[in-house]
Tab-separated table of C-alpha atoms in Angstrom:
chain	number	residue	atom	x	y	z
A	57	MET	CA	96.341	-158.012	-1.653
A	58	THR	CA	93.852	-155.904	-3.593
A	59	SER	CA	91.598	-153.194	-2.188
A	60	LEU	CA	88.899	-151.220	-4.012
A	61	THR	CA	88.118	-147.570	-3.305
A	62	LEU	CA	85.252	-145.530	-4.784
A	63	SER	CA	85.529	-141.845	-3.936
A	64	GLU	CA	82.827	-139.185	-4.338
A	65	LEU	CA	81.253	-140.794	-7.395
A	66	GLY	CA	78.638	-138.845	-9.314
A	67	TRP	CA	76.682	-140.141	-12.288
A	68	ALA	CA	73.290	-139.761	-13.909
A	69	PRO	CA	71.942	-141.336	-17.123
A	70	PRO	CA	72.231	-139.047	-20.171
A	71	GLY	CA	69.069	-137.128	-21.013
A	72	HIS	CA	67.573	-137.299	-17.514
A	73	ASP	CA	67.034	-134.603	-14.921
A	74	HIS	CA	69.980	-134.901	-12.549
A	75	CYS	CA	67.900	-133.604	-9.658
A	76	HIS	CA	65.169	-136.210	-9.764
A	77	HIS	CA	66.285	-139.391	-11.543
A	78	GLN	CA	66.335	-142.266	-9.069
A	79	PHE	CA	69.384	-144.010	-10.530
A	80	GLN	CA	71.843	-141.138	-10.235
A	81	LEU	CA	74.798	-141.335	-7.847
A	82	ARG	CA	75.489	-138.369	-5.583
A	83	ASP	CA	79.043	-138.262	-4.191
A	84	ALA	CA	78.944	-141.964	-3.252
A	85	SER	CA	82.060	-143.352	-1.579
A	86	LEU	CA	82.953	-146.806	-0.298
A	87	ARG	CA	85.952	-149.050	0.260
A	88	VAL	CA	86.492	-152.801	0.142
A	89	ALA	CA	89.638	-154.000	1.900
A	90	ALA	CA	91.520	-157.112	0.851
A	91	GLY	CA	89.735	-160.225	2.142
A	92	GLU	CA	86.656	-158.271	3.233
A	93	PHE	CA	83.036	-159.129	2.383
A	94	VAL	CA	81.170	-155.842	1.920
A	95	GLY	CA	77.433	-155.709	1.277
A	96	LEU	CA	75.550	-152.949	-0.537
A	97	ILE	CA	71.892	-152.677	0.475
A	98	GLY	CA	69.079	-150.298	-0.359
A	99	PRO	CA	65.603	-150.102	-1.892
A	100	ASN	CA	64.916	-150.884	-5.540
A	101	GLY	CA	66.029	-147.946	-7.675
A	102	SER	CA	68.374	-146.587	-5.016
A	103	GLY	CA	71.490	-146.820	-7.203
A	104	LYS	CA	73.018	-150.170	-6.183
A	105	THR	CA	73.539	-151.472	-9.719
A	106	SER	CA	74.735	-148.067	-10.940
A	107	LEU	CA	77.376	-147.998	-8.217
A	108	LEU	CA	78.518	-151.543	-8.991
A	109	ARG	CA	78.796	-150.697	-12.700
A	110	CYS	CA	81.174	-147.879	-11.843
A	111	ALA	CA	83.161	-150.252	-9.625
A	112	TYR	CA	83.781	-152.838	-12.346
A	113	ARG	CA	84.563	-150.309	-15.077
A	114	PHE	CA	81.334	-150.612	-17.059
A	115	THR	CA	79.982	-147.106	-16.480
A	116	ARG	CA	82.391	-144.190	-16.233
A	117	PRO	CA	81.330	-141.770	-13.481
A	118	GLU	CA	80.918	-138.081	-14.301
A	119	HIS	CA	83.174	-137.249	-11.373
A	120	GLY	CA	85.017	-139.072	-8.626
A	121	ASP	CA	87.583	-141.876	-8.672
A	122	VAL	CA	87.554	-145.666	-8.823
A	123	SER	CA	90.854	-147.195	-7.768
A	124	LEU	CA	92.077	-150.779	-7.469
A	125	GLU	CA	95.518	-151.487	-6.042
A	126	HIS	CA	95.775	-147.669	-5.791
A	127	GLN	CA	95.487	-147.505	-9.587
A	128	ASN	CA	92.721	-145.595	-11.367
A	129	VAL	CA	90.811	-148.303	-13.232
A	130	TRP	CA	89.913	-145.889	-16.049
A	131	LYS	CA	93.622	-145.382	-16.763
A	132	GLN	CA	94.148	-149.137	-17.075
A	133	SER	CA	93.178	-151.454	-19.907
A	134	ALA	CA	90.041	-153.563	-19.849
A	135	LYS	CA	92.291	-156.647	-19.755
A	136	TRP	CA	94.173	-155.321	-16.705
A	137	CYS	CA	90.864	-154.970	-14.885
A	138	ALA	CA	89.544	-158.351	-16.042
A	139	GLN	CA	92.660	-160.042	-14.671
A	140	ARG	CA	91.801	-158.645	-11.236
A	141	ILE	CA	88.017	-158.194	-11.083
A	142	ALA	CA	85.341	-160.828	-11.745
A	143	VAL	CA	81.656	-159.961	-11.949
A	144	VAL	CA	78.492	-162.002	-11.393
A	145	LEU	CA	75.406	-160.156	-12.645
A	146	GLN	CA	71.666	-160.730	-12.329
A	147	GLU	CA	71.278	-161.163	-16.089
A	148	PHE	CA	72.580	-164.281	-17.790
A	149	PRO	CA	74.761	-163.997	-20.906
A	150	ASP	CA	73.670	-165.349	-24.270
A	151	ALA	CA	75.859	-168.441	-24.411
A	152	PHE	CA	75.305	-169.016	-28.173
A	153	GLY	CA	74.988	-172.788	-27.725
A	154	LEU	CA	78.026	-173.188	-25.468
A	155	ARG	CA	78.350	-176.067	-23.046
A	156	VAL	CA	78.668	-175.386	-19.331
A	157	ASP	CA	82.411	-176.109	-19.270
A	158	GLU	CA	82.910	-173.771	-22.231
A	159	VAL	CA	81.118	-170.969	-20.383
A	160	VAL	CA	83.334	-171.512	-17.340
A	161	ALA	CA	86.418	-171.591	-19.596
A	162	MET	CA	85.614	-168.000	-20.604
A	163	GLY	CA	86.885	-167.023	-17.157
A	164	ARG	CA	90.406	-167.888	-18.292
A	165	THR	CA	90.302	-165.455	-21.261
A	166	PRO	CA	91.856	-162.418	-19.492
A	167	HIS	CA	94.933	-164.469	-18.627
A	168	LYS	CA	95.587	-165.742	-22.151
A	169	GLY	CA	96.876	-164.417	-25.441
A	170	LEU	CA	94.567	-163.994	-28.406
A	171	PHE	CA	95.422	-167.353	-29.989
A	172	ASP	CA	96.342	-169.333	-26.867
A	173	SER	CA	94.544	-172.633	-26.350
A	174	ASP	CA	93.496	-174.009	-22.967
A	175	THR	CA	96.298	-175.627	-21.014
A	176	LEU	CA	96.213	-178.514	-18.539
A	177	HIS	CA	96.267	-175.905	-15.777
A	178	ASP	CA	93.253	-174.160	-17.305
A	179	GLY	CA	91.373	-177.453	-17.386
A	180	GLN	CA	92.149	-178.099	-13.730
A	181	LEU	CA	90.904	-174.647	-12.747
A	182	ILE	CA	87.690	-175.129	-14.736
A	183	ARG	CA	86.975	-178.512	-13.143
A	184	HIS	CA	87.716	-177.180	-9.671
A	185	ALA	CA	85.427	-174.182	-10.228
A	186	LEU	CA	82.569	-176.444	-11.319
A	187	GLU	CA	83.112	-178.718	-8.326
A	188	SER	CA	83.058	-175.681	-6.020
A	189	VAL	CA	79.494	-174.856	-7.088
A	190	ASP	CA	78.366	-178.517	-7.333
A	191	MET	CA	77.923	-178.353	-11.125
A	192	GLN	CA	80.599	-180.838	-12.214
A	193	ASP	CA	77.964	-183.297	-13.463
A	194	PHE	CA	76.637	-180.651	-15.877
A	195	ALA	CA	79.949	-179.875	-17.592
A	196	ASP	CA	78.843	-181.172	-21.002
A	197	HIS	CA	75.258	-179.826	-20.805
A	198	ALA	CA	74.157	-176.892	-22.929
A	199	PHE	CA	74.115	-173.748	-20.786
A	200	ALA	CA	70.795	-172.679	-22.305
A	201	THR	CA	69.031	-175.786	-20.953
A	202	LEU	CA	69.825	-175.023	-17.303
A	203	SER	CA	67.454	-173.559	-14.746
A	204	GLY	CA	67.982	-170.025	-13.504
A	205	GLY	CA	69.630	-171.235	-10.313
A	206	GLU	CA	71.930	-173.609	-12.198
A	207	LYS	CA	72.945	-170.834	-14.581
A	208	GLN	CA	73.771	-168.575	-11.646
A	209	ARG	CA	76.063	-171.225	-10.181
A	210	VAL	CA	77.809	-171.695	-13.530
A	211	ILE	CA	78.390	-167.941	-13.827
A	212	LEU	CA	79.923	-167.985	-10.353
A	213	ALA	CA	82.145	-170.876	-11.477
A	214	ARG	CA	83.260	-168.769	-14.446
A	215	ALA	CA	84.179	-165.992	-12.017
A	216	LEU	CA	86.125	-168.448	-9.828
A	217	ALA	CA	88.033	-169.750	-12.861
A	218	GLN	CA	89.054	-166.149	-13.516
A	219	GLN	CA	91.041	-166.226	-10.237
A	220	PRO	CA	90.132	-162.638	-9.371
A	221	GLN	CA	91.469	-160.527	-6.537
A	222	LEU	CA	88.114	-158.768	-6.257
A	223	LEU	CA	84.671	-160.291	-6.865
A	224	ILE	CA	81.631	-158.092	-7.517
A	225	LEU	CA	78.160	-159.623	-7.322
A	226	ASP	CA	74.840	-157.976	-8.204
A	227	GLU	CA	72.016	-159.719	-6.299
A	228	PRO	CA	73.768	-163.117	-6.543
A	229	THR	CA	71.080	-165.087	-4.682
A	230	ASN	CA	68.049	-163.905	-6.676
A	231	HIS	CA	67.644	-167.099	-8.724
A	232	LEU	CA	68.604	-169.570	-6.004
A	233	ASP	CA	66.579	-171.655	-3.582
A	234	PRO	CA	67.498	-171.341	0.139
A	235	ARG	CA	70.005	-174.200	0.090
A	236	TYR	CA	72.049	-172.733	-2.732
A	237	GLN	CA	71.698	-169.172	-1.408
A	238	LEU	CA	73.500	-170.286	1.724
A	239	GLU	CA	76.021	-172.468	-0.110
A	240	LEU	CA	76.914	-169.707	-2.575
A	241	LEU	CA	77.460	-167.119	0.153
A	242	LYS	CA	79.443	-169.587	2.285
A	243	LEU	CA	81.655	-170.304	-0.714
A	244	VAL	CA	82.139	-166.607	-1.450
A	245	LYS	CA	82.923	-165.919	2.213
A	246	ARG	CA	85.723	-168.525	2.154
A	247	LEU	CA	87.486	-167.077	-0.894
A	248	ASP	CA	89.719	-164.703	1.103
A	249	ILE	CA	89.514	-162.001	-1.553
A	250	GLY	CA	87.712	-158.668	-1.590
A	251	ILE	CA	83.967	-159.084	-2.134
A	252	LEU	CA	81.449	-156.356	-2.977
A	253	ALA	CA	77.885	-157.602	-3.323
A	254	SER	CA	74.481	-155.990	-3.568
A	255	ILE	CA	72.130	-158.148	-1.519
A	256	HIS	CA	68.352	-157.916	-1.471
A	257	ASP	CA	67.789	-160.165	1.560
A	258	LEU	CA	68.867	-158.187	4.618
A	259	ASN	CA	69.068	-161.279	6.821
A	260	LEU	CA	71.569	-162.831	4.413
A	261	ALA	CA	73.512	-159.558	4.368
A	262	ALA	CA	73.573	-159.538	8.170
A	263	ALA	CA	74.743	-163.160	8.315
A	264	PHE	CA	77.596	-163.001	5.812
A	265	CYS	CA	78.877	-159.438	5.402
A	266	ASP	CA	81.695	-157.933	7.437
A	267	ARG	CA	80.442	-154.424	6.704
A	268	LEU	CA	77.421	-152.877	5.007
A	269	TYR	CA	76.846	-149.716	3.007
A	270	VAL	CA	73.285	-148.424	2.714
A	271	ILE	CA	72.431	-146.484	-0.443
A	272	ASN	CA	69.262	-144.450	-0.876
A	273	HIS	CA	68.451	-142.043	-3.716
A	274	GLY	CA	72.026	-142.403	-4.966
A	275	ARG	CA	73.666	-141.446	-1.673
A	276	ILE	CA	75.461	-143.598	0.867
A	277	VAL	CA	73.422	-142.874	3.995
A	278	ALA	CA	74.973	-145.344	6.457
A	279	SER	CA	77.914	-147.728	6.766
A	280	GLY	CA	79.385	-150.027	9.380
A	281	THR	CA	78.970	-153.519	10.735
A	282	PRO	CA	75.563	-155.185	10.416
A	283	HIS	CA	74.922	-154.369	14.088
A	284	ASP	CA	75.772	-150.708	13.445
A	285	VAL	CA	73.642	-150.367	10.332
A	286	LEU	CA	70.584	-152.565	10.727
A	287	THR	CA	68.515	-150.549	13.166
A	288	THR	CA	64.767	-150.099	13.366
A	289	ALA	CA	65.156	-146.376	12.679
A	290	LEU	CA	67.221	-146.910	9.530
A	291	LEU	CA	64.932	-149.609	8.146
A	292	ARG	CA	61.947	-147.350	8.745
A	293	GLU	CA	63.641	-144.357	7.096
A	294	VAL	CA	65.223	-146.115	4.103
A	295	PHE	CA	62.864	-149.018	3.412
A	296	GLY	CA	59.662	-147.550	4.827
A	297	VAL	CA	58.809	-150.575	6.955
A	298	GLU	CA	58.736	-151.485	10.621
A	299	ALA	CA	60.911	-154.321	11.871
A	300	LEU	CA	61.848	-156.160	15.031
A	301	ILE	CA	65.604	-156.643	15.308
A	302	ASP	CA	67.186	-159.108	17.719
A	303	THR	CA	70.235	-161.372	17.760
A	304	HIS	CA	70.122	-164.694	15.958
A	305	PRO	CA	69.873	-167.419	18.632
A	306	LEU	CA	72.597	-169.576	17.052
A	307	ALA	CA	74.986	-166.801	15.975
A	308	GLY	CA	75.975	-163.287	16.841
A	309	TYR	CA	74.573	-161.378	13.869
A	310	PRO	CA	71.347	-159.326	13.795
A	311	ARG	CA	68.079	-160.975	12.821
A	312	ILE	CA	65.295	-158.974	11.196
A	313	THR	CA	61.610	-159.813	11.484
A	314	TRP	CA	59.364	-157.625	9.361
A	315	ILE	CA	56.263	-156.313	11.077
A	316	THR	CA	53.152	-156.420	8.904
A	317	GLN	CA	49.835	-154.896	9.796
A	318	PRO	CA	46.798	-157.253	9.592
């Protein structure tokens, strides 16, 4: 089973003041164990996306290590990483007129040779992935004609077809209505692989994540279970807002109610 470890990562965009730029990473460390759902939370501009980009081998950190299966990902090929890590981003790819099933089929690319055609097994995986996100009836539709929420579900299906050992998601519920927010996170939770997801909605993070890391100004400032992390003091310090925190009446996870002044 695959685990991901990020150790003492440091990074800042070229040409910016390393002392003040909000997107820099400052000795950020985290770990995702096999089968664990880990959430990354923090204010806008805190470094969540920058940290995820280092994790999936898009941005090389200036210092620190990113290891998967105890292997440094930057010493492995892009194909090696793609066979093990799938990514669902906030932005949608330009599908260049592709149908939905063709977009999902792209998830099989890391496992194939340059001139290999899709096999019966590939087709079964693609159909199953579409069924998993309730998009099987859209298989022959043009990807570009879908709504934002439908596109997000198709991109998740592409990731599922990739059969990853680690799934990284950047704000995966942003484009979804409440029903599909819950269905997507329930599906991800059942995958029994390592999951690292940045999540904007703290109540969703509390409900689905095994552990949380809190990032602020590029630093990991807290980590632990949702009960450990989601405290009134931390929300006040990191997010600058007051909140009432109790236990959800139908489950054991924390529930956050934001306090607004009239």
